[in-house]
Amino acid sequence: SAVISQKPSRDICQRGTSLTIQCQVDSQVTMMFWYRQQPGQSLTLIATANQGSEATYESGFVIDKFPISRPNLTFSTLTVSNMSPEDSSIYLCSVGVESSYNEQFFGPGTRLTVL
Amino acid sequence: GNSVTQMEGPVTLSEEAFLTINCTYTATGYPSLFWYVQYPGEGLQLLLKATKADDKGSNKGFEATYRKETTSFHLEKGSVQVSDSAVYFCALGSSNTGKLIFGQGTTLQVKP
């Protein structure tokens, strides 16, 4: 199994500002994913972070709002840009397990509150 | 498209009661099925998985059987504990994309 850390664990931000969330994995992985979990809701996939190329975004999510970097096989960042209170959520990164039928391991999440 | 439907919660049980959380899915191909658990204030942990029809996943007293004929993957535990109180998510893994599709989650509250 992979050990995943995220920074920050939580933050309170003002509307109109941006926050960058970091995701670090203890081993090299091909597939990394970013999810949003709105209060009391399930997980929604934001994008797949691809190493060496642009992220692949799901319907309803755009690069200008959620830019993602993936500089190497152990690290990724998600930026939440020009925040509004509707962006208040838990943001989770996950990694896919190679040859393991789509199993994913999740980080502890970043709890974001936008005032 | 692929989708997952879970029974609505919250589910409230007394300690040592029997637990069933229903999960059904719609998918093309041969997906993998998962149960994840989210304890209060924490991220998701994989609870169990099944990768093909009739497989039974089990862990920590929980089990679920991949039923292709009924497109179901119901979670069961014979005797719940207060420490099992959490949100449980059923998920489907697409063999084509590597992505997971989650159900809406079911909150379990176990009272002493």
mmCIF file of C-alpha atoms in Angstrom:
data_model
loop_
_atom_site.group_PDB
_atom_site.id
_atom_site.type_symbol
_atom_site.label_atom_id
_atom_site.label_comp_id
_atom_site.label_asym_id
_atom_site.label_seq_id
_atom_site.Cartn_x
_atom_site.Cartn_y
_atom_site.Cartn_z
ATOM 1 C CA SER A 1 0.000 0.000 0.000
ATOM 2 C CA ALA A 2 1.046 3.607 -0.572
ATOM 3 C CA VAL A 3 1.376 6.238 2.139
ATOM 4 C CA ILE A 4 -0.043 9.563 1.047
ATOM 5 C CA SER A 5 0.255 12.907 2.782
ATOM 6 C CA GLN A 6 -1.491 16.166 2.024
ATOM 7 C CA LYS A 7 -0.709 19.725 3.019
ATOM 8 C CA PRO A 8 -2.369 21.677 4.443
ATOM 9 C CA SER A 9 -4.718 19.470 6.427
ATOM 10 C CA ARG A 10 -7.174 22.349 6.726
ATOM 11 C CA ASP A 11 -7.402 26.034 5.940
ATOM 12 C CA ILE A 12 -9.763 28.955 6.180
ATOM 13 C CA CYS A 13 -9.500 31.351 3.258
ATOM 14 C CA GLN A 14 -11.070 34.575 2.088
ATOM 15 C CA ARG A 15 -13.138 34.674 -1.066
ATOM 16 C CA GLY A 16 -11.238 35.694 -4.178
ATOM 17 C CA THR A 17 -7.974 34.150 -3.014
ATOM 18 C CA SER A 18 -6.314 30.905 -4.158
ATOM 19 C CA LEU A 19 -5.033 27.899 -2.242
ATOM 20 C CA THR A 20 -2.570 25.264 -3.424
ATOM 21 C CA ILE A 21 -2.872 21.789 -1.937
ATOM 22 C CA GLN A 22 0.067 19.418 -2.051
ATOM 23 C CA CYS A 23 -0.060 15.633 -2.321
ATOM 24 C CA GLN A 24 3.033 13.542 -1.636
ATOM 25 C CA VAL A 25 3.315 9.771 -2.104
ATOM 26 C CA ASP A 26 6.001 7.555 -0.622
ATOM 27 C CA SER A 27 6.513 5.603 -3.853
ATOM 28 C CA GLN A 28 6.361 6.240 -7.583
ATOM 29 C CA VAL A 29 2.882 5.907 -9.019
ATOM 30 C CA THR A 30 1.505 6.362 -12.495
ATOM 31 C CA MET A 31 -2.033 7.426 -11.719
ATOM 32 C CA MET A 32 -2.976 10.202 -9.342
ATOM 33 C CA PHE A 33 -6.438 11.643 -8.911
ATOM 34 C CA TRP A 34 -8.011 14.676 -7.246
ATOM 35 C CA TYR A 35 -11.500 14.544 -5.732
ATOM 36 C CA ARG A 36 -13.852 17.011 -4.112
ATOM 37 C CA GLN A 37 -16.183 16.051 -1.282
ATOM 38 C CA GLN A 38 -18.728 18.743 -0.547
ATOM 39 C CA PRO A 39 -20.274 18.780 2.946
ATOM 40 C CA GLY A 40 -22.313 15.651 3.549
ATOM 41 C CA GLN A 41 -21.827 14.474 -0.017
ATOM 42 C CA SER A 42 -20.005 11.745 -1.873
ATOM 43 C CA LEU A 43 -16.736 12.092 -3.743
ATOM 44 C CA THR A 44 -16.626 13.722 -7.157
ATOM 45 C CA LEU A 45 -13.605 13.268 -9.384
ATOM 46 C CA ILE A 46 -12.083 16.585 -10.428
ATOM 47 C CA ALA A 47 -9.278 15.356 -12.656
ATOM 48 C CA THR A 48 -6.625 12.767 -13.327
ATOM 49 C CA ALA A 49 -3.133 14.179 -12.820
ATOM 50 C CA ASN A 50 -0.829 12.941 -15.557
ATOM 51 C CA GLN A 51 2.922 13.055 -15.142
ATOM 52 C CA GLY A 52 4.545 15.085 -17.900
ATOM 53 C CA SER A 53 1.323 16.264 -19.499
ATOM 54 C CA GLU A 54 -1.769 18.278 -18.717
ATOM 55 C CA ALA A 55 -4.342 16.912 -16.324
ATOM 56 C CA THR A 56 -7.513 15.347 -17.685
ATOM 57 C CA TYR A 57 -10.553 17.128 -16.246
ATOM 58 C CA GLU A 58 -14.012 15.714 -15.642
ATOM 59 C CA SER A 59 -17.145 17.387 -16.886
ATOM 60 C CA GLY A 60 -17.887 20.508 -14.877
ATOM 61 C CA PHE A 61 -14.294 21.170 -13.846
ATOM 62 C CA VAL A 62 -11.910 23.437 -15.749
ATOM 63 C CA ILE A 63 -8.211 24.094 -15.660
ATOM 64 C CA ASP A 64 -8.565 27.814 -14.971
ATOM 65 C CA LYS A 65 -10.414 27.092 -11.737
ATOM 66 C CA PHE A 66 -8.482 23.976 -10.661
ATOM 67 C CA PRO A 67 -4.979 24.039 -12.158
ATOM 68 C CA ILE A 68 -3.034 20.864 -11.426
ATOM 69 C CA SER A 69 0.663 20.144 -11.583
ATOM 70 C CA ARG A 70 2.364 16.749 -11.659
ATOM 71 C CA PRO A 71 6.108 17.359 -11.884
ATOM 72 C CA ASN A 72 7.125 13.781 -11.025
ATOM 73 C CA LEU A 73 5.770 10.367 -10.085
ATOM 74 C CA THR A 74 5.496 11.080 -6.346
ATOM 75 C CA PHE A 75 4.021 14.582 -6.159
ATOM 76 C CA SER A 76 1.074 16.639 -7.363
ATOM 77 C CA THR A 77 -0.594 19.922 -6.515
ATOM 78 C CA LEU A 78 -4.159 21.149 -6.921
ATOM 79 C CA THR A 79 -4.888 24.869 -6.819
ATOM 80 C CA VAL A 80 -8.359 26.158 -6.047
ATOM 81 C CA SER A 81 -8.457 29.573 -7.724
ATOM 82 C CA ASN A 82 -10.538 32.660 -7.089
ATOM 83 C CA MET A 83 -12.368 30.900 -4.287
ATOM 84 C CA SER A 84 -15.971 31.402 -3.282
ATOM 85 C CA PRO A 85 -17.899 29.910 -0.336
ATOM 86 C CA GLU A 86 -19.192 27.215 -2.703
ATOM 87 C CA ASP A 87 -15.645 25.859 -2.891
ATOM 88 C CA SER A 88 -15.777 24.919 0.795
ATOM 89 C CA SER A 89 -15.151 21.172 0.664
ATOM 90 C CA ILE A 90 -12.731 18.421 1.504
ATOM 91 C CA TYR A 91 -10.218 17.903 -1.293
ATOM 92 C CA LEU A 92 -8.644 14.466 -1.510
ATOM 93 C CA CYS A 93 -5.885 13.062 -3.634
ATOM 94 C CA SER A 94 -5.591 9.386 -4.403
ATOM 95 C CA VAL A 95 -3.226 7.079 -6.207
ATOM 96 C CA GLY A 96 -4.062 4.128 -8.376
ATOM 97 C CA VAL A 97 -2.511 0.770 -7.615
ATOM 98 C CA GLU A 98 -0.844 -0.741 -10.644
ATOM 99 C CA SER A 99 -2.340 -4.007 -11.811
ATOM 100 C CA SER A 100 -4.854 -4.034 -8.980
ATOM 101 C CA TYR A 101 -8.190 -3.614 -10.647
ATOM 102 C CA ASN A 102 -8.609 0.117 -10.112
ATOM 103 C CA GLU A 103 -7.933 0.037 -6.388
ATOM 104 C CA GLN A 104 -7.018 3.492 -5.077
ATOM 105 C CA PHE A 105 -5.418 4.693 -1.879
ATOM 106 C CA PHE A 106 -6.503 8.042 -0.515
ATOM 107 C CA GLY A 107 -4.759 10.829 1.287
ATOM 108 C CA PRO A 108 -6.198 12.236 4.533
ATOM 109 C CA GLY A 109 -7.812 15.166 2.734
ATOM 110 C CA THR A 110 -7.622 18.937 2.986
ATOM 111 C CA ARG A 111 -10.603 20.596 4.647
ATOM 112 C CA LEU A 112 -11.147 24.003 3.047
ATOM 113 C CA THR A 113 -13.491 26.677 4.366
ATOM 114 C CA VAL A 114 -14.019 29.809 2.297
ATOM 115 C CA LEU A 115 -15.483 32.841 4.033
ATOM 116 C CA GLY B 1 -22.947 5.001 -18.200
ATOM 117 C CA ASN B 2 -21.604 3.423 -15.051
ATOM 118 C CA SER B 3 -23.283 4.252 -11.761
ATOM 119 C CA VAL B 4 -23.577 3.121 -8.148
ATOM 120 C CA THR B 5 -26.619 3.393 -5.897
ATOM 121 C CA GLN B 6 -26.516 2.915 -2.130
ATOM 122 C CA MET B 7 -29.276 2.752 0.396
ATOM 123 C CA GLU B 8 -29.959 6.041 2.040
ATOM 124 C CA GLY B 9 -28.917 6.696 5.583
ATOM 125 C CA PRO B 10 -28.393 7.351 8.295
ATOM 126 C CA VAL B 11 -28.547 3.804 9.574
ATOM 127 C CA THR B 12 -28.783 3.630 13.359
ATOM 128 C CA LEU B 13 -28.126 0.339 15.121
ATOM 129 C CA SER B 14 -27.489 -0.895 18.603
ATOM 130 C CA GLU B 15 -24.180 -2.525 19.400
ATOM 131 C CA GLU B 16 -24.006 -6.196 18.327
ATOM 132 C CA ALA B 17 -26.818 -5.794 15.806
ATOM 133 C CA PHE B 18 -26.587 -7.190 12.266
ATOM 134 C CA LEU B 19 -25.688 -4.709 9.536
ATOM 135 C CA THR B 20 -26.634 -4.653 5.877
ATOM 136 C CA ILE B 21 -25.931 -1.705 3.599
ATOM 137 C CA ASN B 22 -27.292 -2.234 0.119
ATOM 138 C CA CYS B 23 -25.342 -1.331 -2.998
ATOM 139 C CA THR B 24 -26.332 -1.896 -6.608
ATOM 140 C CA TYR B 25 -24.498 -0.896 -9.734
ATOM 141 C CA THR B 26 -24.862 -0.352 -13.449
ATOM 142 C CA ALA B 27 -21.829 -1.019 -15.585
ATOM 143 C CA THR B 28 -20.566 -2.195 -18.918
ATOM 144 C CA GLY B 29 -17.823 -4.761 -19.002
ATOM 145 C CA TYR B 30 -16.416 -6.346 -15.881
ATOM 146 C CA PRO B 31 -15.889 -3.751 -13.163
ATOM 147 C CA SER B 32 -14.221 -4.213 -9.815
ATOM 148 C CA LEU B 33 -16.257 -3.365 -6.731
ATOM 149 C CA PHE B 34 -15.103 -1.757 -3.496
ATOM 150 C CA TRP B 35 -16.291 -0.652 -0.099
ATOM 151 C CA TYR B 36 -14.490 2.315 1.421
ATOM 152 C CA VAL B 37 -14.992 3.662 4.941
ATOM 153 C CA GLN B 38 -14.542 7.226 6.150
ATOM 154 C CA TYR B 39 -14.244 7.725 9.889
ATOM 155 C CA PRO B 40 -15.072 11.175 11.256
ATOM 156 C CA GLY B 41 -12.503 13.765 10.225
ATOM 157 C CA GLU B 42 -10.434 11.305 8.194
ATOM 158 C CA GLY B 43 -9.833 10.321 4.579
ATOM 159 C CA LEU B 44 -11.115 7.184 2.893
ATOM 160 C CA GLN B 45 -9.811 3.739 3.745
ATOM 161 C CA LEU B 46 -10.324 0.678 1.597
ATOM 162 C CA LEU B 47 -12.451 -1.779 3.568
ATOM 163 C CA LEU B 48 -12.763 -4.633 1.086
ATOM 164 C CA LYS B 49 -12.906 -5.409 -2.598
ATOM 165 C CA ALA B 50 -14.023 -7.991 -5.168
ATOM 166 C CA THR B 51 -12.715 -8.180 -8.693
ATOM 167 C CA LYS B 52 -14.978 -10.700 -10.404
ATOM 168 C CA ALA B 53 -18.404 -12.288 -10.123
ATOM 169 C CA ASP B 54 -19.016 -14.451 -7.026
ATOM 170 C CA ASP B 55 -15.890 -13.131 -5.298
ATOM 171 C CA LYS B 56 -16.380 -12.398 -1.613
ATOM 172 C CA GLY B 57 -14.381 -9.581 -0.096
ATOM 173 C CA SER B 58 -13.909 -9.559 3.665
ATOM 174 C CA ASN B 59 -12.091 -7.510 6.290
ATOM 175 C CA LYS B 60 -12.560 -6.656 9.978
ATOM 176 C CA GLY B 61 -15.731 -8.775 10.161
ATOM 177 C CA PHE B 62 -17.299 -7.045 7.154
ATOM 178 C CA GLU B 63 -18.029 -8.941 3.978
ATOM 179 C CA ALA B 64 -19.616 -8.381 0.580
ATOM 180 C CA THR B 65 -20.222 -10.705 -2.372
ATOM 181 C CA TYR B 66 -20.027 -9.596 -6.010
ATOM 182 C CA ARG B 67 -23.376 -10.701 -7.468
ATOM 183 C CA LYS B 68 -23.441 -10.220 -11.216
ATOM 184 C CA GLU B 69 -26.948 -11.632 -11.636
ATOM 185 C CA THR B 70 -28.424 -9.008 -9.308
ATOM 186 C CA THR B 71 -25.738 -6.351 -9.973
ATOM 187 C CA SER B 72 -25.248 -5.977 -6.238
ATOM 188 C CA PHE B 73 -22.454 -5.743 -3.685
ATOM 189 C CA HIS B 74 -24.188 -5.472 -0.314
ATOM 190 C CA LEU B 75 -22.057 -4.876 2.782
ATOM 191 C CA GLU B 76 -22.767 -7.031 5.847
ATOM 192 C CA LYS B 77 -21.430 -7.461 9.348
ATOM 193 C CA GLY B 78 -22.784 -9.872 11.892
ATOM 194 C CA SER B 79 -22.213 -7.787 15.017
ATOM 195 C CA VAL B 80 -21.447 -4.080 14.813
ATOM 196 C CA GLN B 81 -19.492 -2.102 17.372
ATOM 197 C CA VAL B 82 -19.609 1.552 18.345
ATOM 198 C CA SER B 83 -16.223 1.941 16.638
ATOM 199 C CA ASP B 84 -17.840 1.007 13.298
ATOM 200 C CA SER B 85 -19.678 4.332 13.253
ATOM 201 C CA ALA B 86 -18.573 5.971 10.016
ATOM 202 C CA VAL B 87 -19.644 6.740 6.459
ATOM 203 C CA TYR B 88 -19.470 3.783 4.072
ATOM 204 C CA PHE B 89 -19.031 4.248 0.322
ATOM 205 C CA CYS B 90 -19.625 1.635 -2.340
ATOM 206 C CA ALA B 91 -17.508 2.187 -5.456
ATOM 207 C CA LEU B 92 -17.121 0.739 -8.919
ATOM 208 C CA GLY B 93 -13.817 0.613 -10.756
ATOM 209 C CA SER B 94 -13.903 1.046 -14.496
ATOM 210 C CA SER B 95 -11.536 -1.345 -16.213
ATOM 211 C CA ASN B 96 -11.251 1.039 -19.156
ATOM 212 C CA THR B 97 -10.291 4.250 -17.383
ATOM 213 C CA GLY B 98 -8.874 3.319 -13.987
ATOM 214 C CA LYS B 99 -11.399 5.663 -12.405
ATOM 215 C CA LEU B 100 -13.657 4.993 -9.436
ATOM 216 C CA ILE B 101 -17.329 5.887 -9.345
ATOM 217 C CA PHE B 102 -18.735 6.306 -5.847
ATOM 218 C CA GLY B 103 -22.175 5.832 -4.416
ATOM 219 C CA GLN B 104 -23.633 8.601 -2.314
ATOM 220 C CA GLY B 105 -22.409 7.134 0.964
ATOM 221 C CA THR B 106 -24.310 5.695 3.929
ATOM 222 C CA THR B 107 -23.795 6.987 7.443
ATOM 223 C CA LEU B 108 -23.789 4.308 10.127
ATOM 224 C CA GLN B 109 -24.335 5.219 13.761
ATOM 225 C CA VAL B 110 -23.892 2.467 16.328
ATOM 226 C CA LYS B 111 -25.194 3.175 19.813
ATOM 227 C CA PRO B 112 -23.985 1.376 22.925
#
